[in-house]
CSV table of C-alpha atoms in Angstrom, one decimal:
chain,number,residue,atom,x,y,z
A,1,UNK,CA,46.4,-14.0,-10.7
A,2,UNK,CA,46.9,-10.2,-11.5
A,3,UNK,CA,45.2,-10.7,-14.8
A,4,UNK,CA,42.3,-12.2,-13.2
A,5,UNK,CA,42.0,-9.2,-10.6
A,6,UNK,CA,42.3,-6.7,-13.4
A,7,UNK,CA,39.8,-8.7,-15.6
A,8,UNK,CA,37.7,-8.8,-12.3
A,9,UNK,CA,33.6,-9.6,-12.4
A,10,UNK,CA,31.1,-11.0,-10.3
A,11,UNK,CA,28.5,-13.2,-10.7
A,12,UNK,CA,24.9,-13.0,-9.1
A,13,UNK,CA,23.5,-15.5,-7.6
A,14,UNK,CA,19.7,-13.5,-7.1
A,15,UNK,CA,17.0,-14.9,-5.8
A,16,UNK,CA,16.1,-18.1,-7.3
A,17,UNK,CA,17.8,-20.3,-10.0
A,18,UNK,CA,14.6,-21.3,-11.6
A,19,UNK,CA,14.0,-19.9,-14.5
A,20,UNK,CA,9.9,-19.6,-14.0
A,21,UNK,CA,10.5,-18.4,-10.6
A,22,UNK,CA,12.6,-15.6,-12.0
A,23,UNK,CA,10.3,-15.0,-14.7
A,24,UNK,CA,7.7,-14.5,-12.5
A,25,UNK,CA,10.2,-12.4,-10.0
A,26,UNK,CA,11.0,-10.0,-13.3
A,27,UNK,CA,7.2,-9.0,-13.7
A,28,UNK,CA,6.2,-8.8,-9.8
A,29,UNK,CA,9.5,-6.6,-9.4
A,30,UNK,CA,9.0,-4.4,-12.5
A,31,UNK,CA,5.3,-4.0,-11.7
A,32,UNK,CA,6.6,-2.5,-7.9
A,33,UNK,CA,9.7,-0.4,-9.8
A,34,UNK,CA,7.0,0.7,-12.0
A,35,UNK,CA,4.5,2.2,-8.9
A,36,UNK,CA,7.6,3.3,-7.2
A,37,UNK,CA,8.5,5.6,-9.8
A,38,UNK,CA,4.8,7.0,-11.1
A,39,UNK,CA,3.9,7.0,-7.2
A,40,UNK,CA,7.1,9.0,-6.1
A,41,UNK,CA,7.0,11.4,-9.2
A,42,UNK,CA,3.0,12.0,-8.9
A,43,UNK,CA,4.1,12.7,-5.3
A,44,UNK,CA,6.8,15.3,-6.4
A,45,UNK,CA,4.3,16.7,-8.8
A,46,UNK,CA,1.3,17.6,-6.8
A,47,UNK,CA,3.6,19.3,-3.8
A,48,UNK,CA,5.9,21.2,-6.9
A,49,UNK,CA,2.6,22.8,-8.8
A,50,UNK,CA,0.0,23.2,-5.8
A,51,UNK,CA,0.7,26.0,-4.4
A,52,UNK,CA,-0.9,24.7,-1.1
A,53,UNK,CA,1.5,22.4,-0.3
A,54,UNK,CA,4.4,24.8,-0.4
A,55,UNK,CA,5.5,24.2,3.2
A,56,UNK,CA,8.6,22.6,5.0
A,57,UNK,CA,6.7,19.0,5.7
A,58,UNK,CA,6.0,18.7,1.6
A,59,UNK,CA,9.6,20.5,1.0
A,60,UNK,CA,11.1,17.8,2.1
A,61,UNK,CA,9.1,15.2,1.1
A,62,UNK,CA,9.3,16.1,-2.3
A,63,UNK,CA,12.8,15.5,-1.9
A,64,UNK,CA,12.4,11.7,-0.3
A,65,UNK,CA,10.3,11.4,-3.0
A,66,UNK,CA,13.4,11.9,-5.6
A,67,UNK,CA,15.8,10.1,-3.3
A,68,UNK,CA,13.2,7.1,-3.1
A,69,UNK,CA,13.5,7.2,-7.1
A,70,UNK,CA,17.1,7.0,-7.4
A,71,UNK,CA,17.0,4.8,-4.3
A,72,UNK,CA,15.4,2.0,-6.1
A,73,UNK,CA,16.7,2.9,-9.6
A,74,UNK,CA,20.5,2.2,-8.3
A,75,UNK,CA,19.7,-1.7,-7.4
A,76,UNK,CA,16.0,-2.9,-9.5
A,77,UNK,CA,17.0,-2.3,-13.2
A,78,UNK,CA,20.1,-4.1,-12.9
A,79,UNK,CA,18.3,-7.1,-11.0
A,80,UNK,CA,15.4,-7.3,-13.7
A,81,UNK,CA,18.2,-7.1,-16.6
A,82,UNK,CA,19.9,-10.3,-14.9
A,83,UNK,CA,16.4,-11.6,-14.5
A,84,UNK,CA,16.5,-12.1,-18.5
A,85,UNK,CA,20.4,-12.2,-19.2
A,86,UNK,CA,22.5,-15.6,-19.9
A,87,UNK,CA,25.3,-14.1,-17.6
A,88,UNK,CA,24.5,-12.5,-14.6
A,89,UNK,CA,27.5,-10.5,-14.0
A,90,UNK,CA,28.8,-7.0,-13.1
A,91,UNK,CA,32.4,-5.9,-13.3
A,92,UNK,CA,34.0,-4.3,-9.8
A,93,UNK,CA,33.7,-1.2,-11.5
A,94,UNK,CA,30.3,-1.2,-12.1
A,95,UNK,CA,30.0,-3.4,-8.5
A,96,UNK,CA,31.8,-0.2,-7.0
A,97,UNK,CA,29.5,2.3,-8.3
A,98,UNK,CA,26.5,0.3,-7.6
A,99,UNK,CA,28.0,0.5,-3.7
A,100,UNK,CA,28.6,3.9,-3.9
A,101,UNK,CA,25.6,4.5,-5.4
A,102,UNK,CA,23.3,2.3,-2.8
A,103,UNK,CA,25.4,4.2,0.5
A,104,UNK,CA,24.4,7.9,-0.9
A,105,UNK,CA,20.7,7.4,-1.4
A,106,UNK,CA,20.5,5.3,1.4
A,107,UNK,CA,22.5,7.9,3.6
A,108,UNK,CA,20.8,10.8,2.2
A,109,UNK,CA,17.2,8.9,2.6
A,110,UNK,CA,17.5,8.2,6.0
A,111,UNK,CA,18.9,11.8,6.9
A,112,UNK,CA,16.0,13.3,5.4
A,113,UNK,CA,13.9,11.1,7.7
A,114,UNK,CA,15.8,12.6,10.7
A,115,UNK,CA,15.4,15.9,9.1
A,116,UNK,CA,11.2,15.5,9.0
A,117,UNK,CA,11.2,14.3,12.0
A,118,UNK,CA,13.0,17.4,13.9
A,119,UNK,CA,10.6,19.6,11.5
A,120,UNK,CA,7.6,17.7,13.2
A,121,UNK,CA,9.6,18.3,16.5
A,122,UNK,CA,9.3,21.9,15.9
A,123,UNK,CA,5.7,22.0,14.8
A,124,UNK,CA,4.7,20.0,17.5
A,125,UNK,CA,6.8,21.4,20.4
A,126,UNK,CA,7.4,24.7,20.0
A,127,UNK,CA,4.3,25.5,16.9
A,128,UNK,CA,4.7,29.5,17.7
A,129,UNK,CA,7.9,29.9,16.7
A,130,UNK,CA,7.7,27.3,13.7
A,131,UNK,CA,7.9,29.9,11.0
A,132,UNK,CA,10.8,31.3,12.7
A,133,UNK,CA,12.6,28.2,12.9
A,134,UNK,CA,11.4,26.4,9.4
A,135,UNK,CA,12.3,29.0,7.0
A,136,UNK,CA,12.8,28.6,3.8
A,137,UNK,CA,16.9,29.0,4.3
A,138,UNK,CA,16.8,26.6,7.3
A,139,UNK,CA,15.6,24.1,4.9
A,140,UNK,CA,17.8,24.2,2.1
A,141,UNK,CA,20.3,23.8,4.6
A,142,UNK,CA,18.8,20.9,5.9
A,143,UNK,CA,18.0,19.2,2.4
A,144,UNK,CA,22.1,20.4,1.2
A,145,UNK,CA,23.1,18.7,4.3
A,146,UNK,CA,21.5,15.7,3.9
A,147,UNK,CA,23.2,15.2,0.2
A,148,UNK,CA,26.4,15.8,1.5
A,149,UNK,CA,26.4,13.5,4.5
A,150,UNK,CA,25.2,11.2,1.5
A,151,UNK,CA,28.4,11.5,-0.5
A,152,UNK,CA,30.4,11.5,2.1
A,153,UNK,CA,29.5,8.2,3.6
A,154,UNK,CA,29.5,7.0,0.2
A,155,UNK,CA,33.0,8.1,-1.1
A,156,UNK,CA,34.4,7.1,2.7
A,157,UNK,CA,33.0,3.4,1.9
A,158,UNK,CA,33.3,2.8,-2.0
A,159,UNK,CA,36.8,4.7,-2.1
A,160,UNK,CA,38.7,2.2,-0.3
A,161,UNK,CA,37.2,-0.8,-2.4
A,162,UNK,CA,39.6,-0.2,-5.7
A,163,UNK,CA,43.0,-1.6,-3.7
A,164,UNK,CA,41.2,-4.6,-3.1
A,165,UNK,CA,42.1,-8.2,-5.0
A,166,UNK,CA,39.9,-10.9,-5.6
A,167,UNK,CA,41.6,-14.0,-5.8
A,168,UNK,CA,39.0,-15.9,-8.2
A,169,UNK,CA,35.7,-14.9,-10.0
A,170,UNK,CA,33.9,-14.5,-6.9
A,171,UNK,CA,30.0,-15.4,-7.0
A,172,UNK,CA,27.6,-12.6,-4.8
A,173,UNK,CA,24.9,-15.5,-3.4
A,174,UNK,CA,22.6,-11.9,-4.0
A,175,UNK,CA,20.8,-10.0,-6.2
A,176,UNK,CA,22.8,-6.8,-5.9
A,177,UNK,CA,26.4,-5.5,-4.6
A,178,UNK,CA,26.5,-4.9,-1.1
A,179,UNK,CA,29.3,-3.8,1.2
A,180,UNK,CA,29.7,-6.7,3.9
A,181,UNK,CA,29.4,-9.3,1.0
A,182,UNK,CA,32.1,-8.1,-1.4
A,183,UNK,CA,33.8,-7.1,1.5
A,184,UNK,CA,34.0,-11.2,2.9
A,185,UNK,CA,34.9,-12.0,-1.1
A,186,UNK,CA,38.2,-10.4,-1.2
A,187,UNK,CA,41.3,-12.0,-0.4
A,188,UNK,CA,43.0,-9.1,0.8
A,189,UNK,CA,43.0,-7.2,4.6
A,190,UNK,CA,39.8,-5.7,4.6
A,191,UNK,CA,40.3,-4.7,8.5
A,192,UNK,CA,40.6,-0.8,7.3
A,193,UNK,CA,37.4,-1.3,4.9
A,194,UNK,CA,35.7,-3.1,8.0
A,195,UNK,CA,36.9,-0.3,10.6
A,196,UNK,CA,35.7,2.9,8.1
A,197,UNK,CA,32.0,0.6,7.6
A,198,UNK,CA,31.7,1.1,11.4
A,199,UNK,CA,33.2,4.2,12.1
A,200,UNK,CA,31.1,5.9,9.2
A,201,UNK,CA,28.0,4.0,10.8
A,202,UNK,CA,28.6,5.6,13.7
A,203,UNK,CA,28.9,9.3,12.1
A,204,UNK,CA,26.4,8.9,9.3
A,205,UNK,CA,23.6,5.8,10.6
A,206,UNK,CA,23.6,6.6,14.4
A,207,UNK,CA,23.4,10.5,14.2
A,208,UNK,CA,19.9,10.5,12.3
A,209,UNK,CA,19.1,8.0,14.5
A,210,UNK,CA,19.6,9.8,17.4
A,211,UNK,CA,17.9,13.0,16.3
A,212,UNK,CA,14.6,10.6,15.3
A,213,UNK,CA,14.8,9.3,18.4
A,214,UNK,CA,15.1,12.2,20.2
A,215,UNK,CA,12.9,14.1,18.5
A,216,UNK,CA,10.1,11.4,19.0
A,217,UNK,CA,10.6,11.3,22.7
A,218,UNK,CA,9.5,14.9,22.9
A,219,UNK,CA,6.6,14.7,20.6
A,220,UNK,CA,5.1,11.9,22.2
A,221,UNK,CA,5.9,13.6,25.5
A,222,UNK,CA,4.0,16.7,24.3
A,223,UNK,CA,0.8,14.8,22.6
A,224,UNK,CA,0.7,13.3,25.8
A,225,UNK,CA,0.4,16.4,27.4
A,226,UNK,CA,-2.5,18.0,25.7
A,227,UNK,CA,-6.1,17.5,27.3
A,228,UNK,CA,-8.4,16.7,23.8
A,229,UNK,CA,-8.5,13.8,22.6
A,230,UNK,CA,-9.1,15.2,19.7
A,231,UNK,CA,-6.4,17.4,19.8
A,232,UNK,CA,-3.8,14.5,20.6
A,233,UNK,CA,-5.2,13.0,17.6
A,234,UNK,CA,-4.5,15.3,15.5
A,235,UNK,CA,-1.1,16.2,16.8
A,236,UNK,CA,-0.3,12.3,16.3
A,237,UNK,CA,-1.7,12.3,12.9
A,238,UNK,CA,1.0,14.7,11.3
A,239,UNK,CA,3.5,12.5,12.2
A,240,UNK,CA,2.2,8.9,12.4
A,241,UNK,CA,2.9,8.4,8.3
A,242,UNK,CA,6.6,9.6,8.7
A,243,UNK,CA,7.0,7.5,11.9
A,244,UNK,CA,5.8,4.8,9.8
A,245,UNK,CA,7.9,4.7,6.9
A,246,UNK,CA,10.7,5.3,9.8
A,247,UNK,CA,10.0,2.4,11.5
A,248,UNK,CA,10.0,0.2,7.9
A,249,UNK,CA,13.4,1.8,6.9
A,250,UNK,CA,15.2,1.3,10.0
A,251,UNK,CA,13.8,-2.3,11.4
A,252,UNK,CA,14.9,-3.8,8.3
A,253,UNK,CA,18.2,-1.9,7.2
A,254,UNK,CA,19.4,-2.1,10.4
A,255,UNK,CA,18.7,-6.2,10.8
A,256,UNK,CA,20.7,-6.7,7.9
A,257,UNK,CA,23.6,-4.6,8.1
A,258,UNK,CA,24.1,-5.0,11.8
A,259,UNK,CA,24.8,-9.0,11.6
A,260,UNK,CA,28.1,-10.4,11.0
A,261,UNK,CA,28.6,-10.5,7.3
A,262,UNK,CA,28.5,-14.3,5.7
A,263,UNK,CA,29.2,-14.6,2.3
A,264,UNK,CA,26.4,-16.3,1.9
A,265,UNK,CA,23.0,-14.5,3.0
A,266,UNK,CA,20.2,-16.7,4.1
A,267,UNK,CA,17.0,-16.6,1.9
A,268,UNK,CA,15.3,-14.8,4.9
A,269,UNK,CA,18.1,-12.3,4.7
A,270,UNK,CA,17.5,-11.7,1.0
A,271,UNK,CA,13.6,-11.3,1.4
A,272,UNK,CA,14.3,-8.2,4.4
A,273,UNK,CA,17.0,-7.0,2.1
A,274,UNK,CA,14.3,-6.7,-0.7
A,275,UNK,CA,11.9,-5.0,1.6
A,276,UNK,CA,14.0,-2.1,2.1
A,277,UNK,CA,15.5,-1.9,-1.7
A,278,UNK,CA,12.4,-2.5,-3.3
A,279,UNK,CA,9.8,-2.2,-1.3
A,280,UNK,CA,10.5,0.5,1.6
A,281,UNK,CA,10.3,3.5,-1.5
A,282,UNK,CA,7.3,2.0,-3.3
A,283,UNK,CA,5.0,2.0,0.5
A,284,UNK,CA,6.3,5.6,1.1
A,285,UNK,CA,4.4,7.7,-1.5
A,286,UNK,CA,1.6,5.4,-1.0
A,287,UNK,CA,1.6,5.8,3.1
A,288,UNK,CA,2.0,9.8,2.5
A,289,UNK,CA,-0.7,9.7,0.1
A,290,UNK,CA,-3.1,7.4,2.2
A,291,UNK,CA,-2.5,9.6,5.5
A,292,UNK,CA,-2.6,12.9,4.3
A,293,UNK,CA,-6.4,14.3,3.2
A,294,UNK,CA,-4.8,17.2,1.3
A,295,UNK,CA,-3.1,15.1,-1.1
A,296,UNK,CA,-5.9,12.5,-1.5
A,297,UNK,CA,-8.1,15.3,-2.4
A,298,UNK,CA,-5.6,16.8,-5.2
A,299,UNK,CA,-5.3,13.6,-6.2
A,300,UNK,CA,-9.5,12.8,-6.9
A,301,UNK,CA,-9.4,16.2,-8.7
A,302,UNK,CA,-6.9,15.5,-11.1
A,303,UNK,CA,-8.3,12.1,-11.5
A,304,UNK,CA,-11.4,13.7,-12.2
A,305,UNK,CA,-10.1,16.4,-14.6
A,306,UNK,CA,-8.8,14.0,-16.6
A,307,UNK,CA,-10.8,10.9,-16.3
């Protein structure tokens, strides 16, 4: 038994067990990891050179464009290599670090999110004293911040997972590692493991929440507020795109990983787990892009320029 636990691997399940279904899952699902990745850096490219986007908003959407990158890049390229492989395995090392991996990007993605959305607070609520507020130090801070809560929640989650024993060679009815379903796999007390997953929820899931929440019930209170339509319009329009990829993140992270865990996901589970692993990080550049007239216009020039 010792042996086995040392020796430890698991096996994916992924998606589908046909082999034309997966072949046709490996090129719809490289063809998304592909646009996530141009879409994100192109992103990260036009705010880093254009002098004109040199702001807070772009500051730190240039970095949930790098987060969205490595985001996706911790989970897709190990599902498309299992989409072609005879064994579909990963040891608990590599299952570890794929945990640890998923928690910081995830953490540090969604507390960027919270971190726009009190900069749209600020820009909305109190717009004279923006520059004031929304300095360039303030917003290091805020970015530095982010990436430590990240790690944090990460090495708080993932640590805990190398005193665990598995009492077989457990199969992951999934296409990646995730915490609640190695958790339910092991054969050991996972009450600590369970009791940190909440408690760091609380500390690291709820707090962004909060602030988002908050800081939405303010700006809608002040849109609301002003006289012009046109001028509610274009209050609402700086922040509908963020609210949006907001919305996408949270309605489908949260649906998943606030249910009991099962150790075997239903295939409706597995399609909302895909929107926010593979999806969520492909819509964002392409929502930012879509909503924002300064970017589409840098965009048609350097198009043109080099078409």
């Amino acid at each position: 038994m010792e042996n086995q636990t040392m020796t430890m691997e698991f096996i994916f399940l992924g998606l589908s067990s046909n082999p034309e279904v997966q072949m046709i899952l490996f090129f719809v699902i490289l063809i998304i990891y592909t646009i996530t990745v141009l879409g994100n850096f192109l992103i990260i490219l036009i705010i880093r050179t254009d002098c004109g986007f040199h702001t807070p908003m772009f500051f730190f959407l240039s970095h949930l464009a790098f987060v969205d990158i490595c985001y996706s890049t911790v989970t897709v390229p190990k599902m498309l290599a299992n989409y072609i492989a005879n064994r579909k395995t990963i040891s608990l090392v590599g299952c570890i670090v794929q945990i640890f991996s998923f928690i910081h990007f995830a953490c540090v993605d969604f507390s960027l999110l919270s971190v726009m959305a009190y900069d749209r607070y600020v820009a909305i609520c109190n717009p004279l004293h923006y520059s004031i507020i929304m300095k360039k130090e303030m917003c290091i801070q805020l970015v530095g911040g982010s990436w430590i809560m990240g790690f944090l929640d990460a090495l708080i989650n993932s640590l805990p997972l190398k005193h665990l024993k598995f009492c077989w060679v457990p199969s992951i009815n999934h296409y990646t590692c995730e915490l609640p379903l190695v958790l339910s796999l092991s054969c050991s007390n996972t009450f600590t493991n369970y009791m940190l997953l909440f408690g760091s929820s609380i500390i690291f899931a709820f707090t962004p929440f909060f602030v988002i929440v908050v800081s939405y019930i303010y700006i809608i209170s002040s849109i609301l507020r002003i006289h012009s339509a046109k001028g509610r319009s274009k209050a609402f329009s700086t922040c509908s795109s963020h609210l949006i990829v907001v919305c996408m993140f949270l309605f489908s992270a949260f649906s998943r990983y606030l249910k009991p865990s099962s150790t075997s996901p239903t295939d409706l589970e597995k399609v909302v787990s895909i929107q926010y692993t593979v999806l969520t990080p492909m819509f964002n550049p392409i929502i930012y892009s879509l909503k924002n007239k300064n970017i589409k216009m840098v965009i048609r020039k350097k198009i043109a320029k080099h078409g």
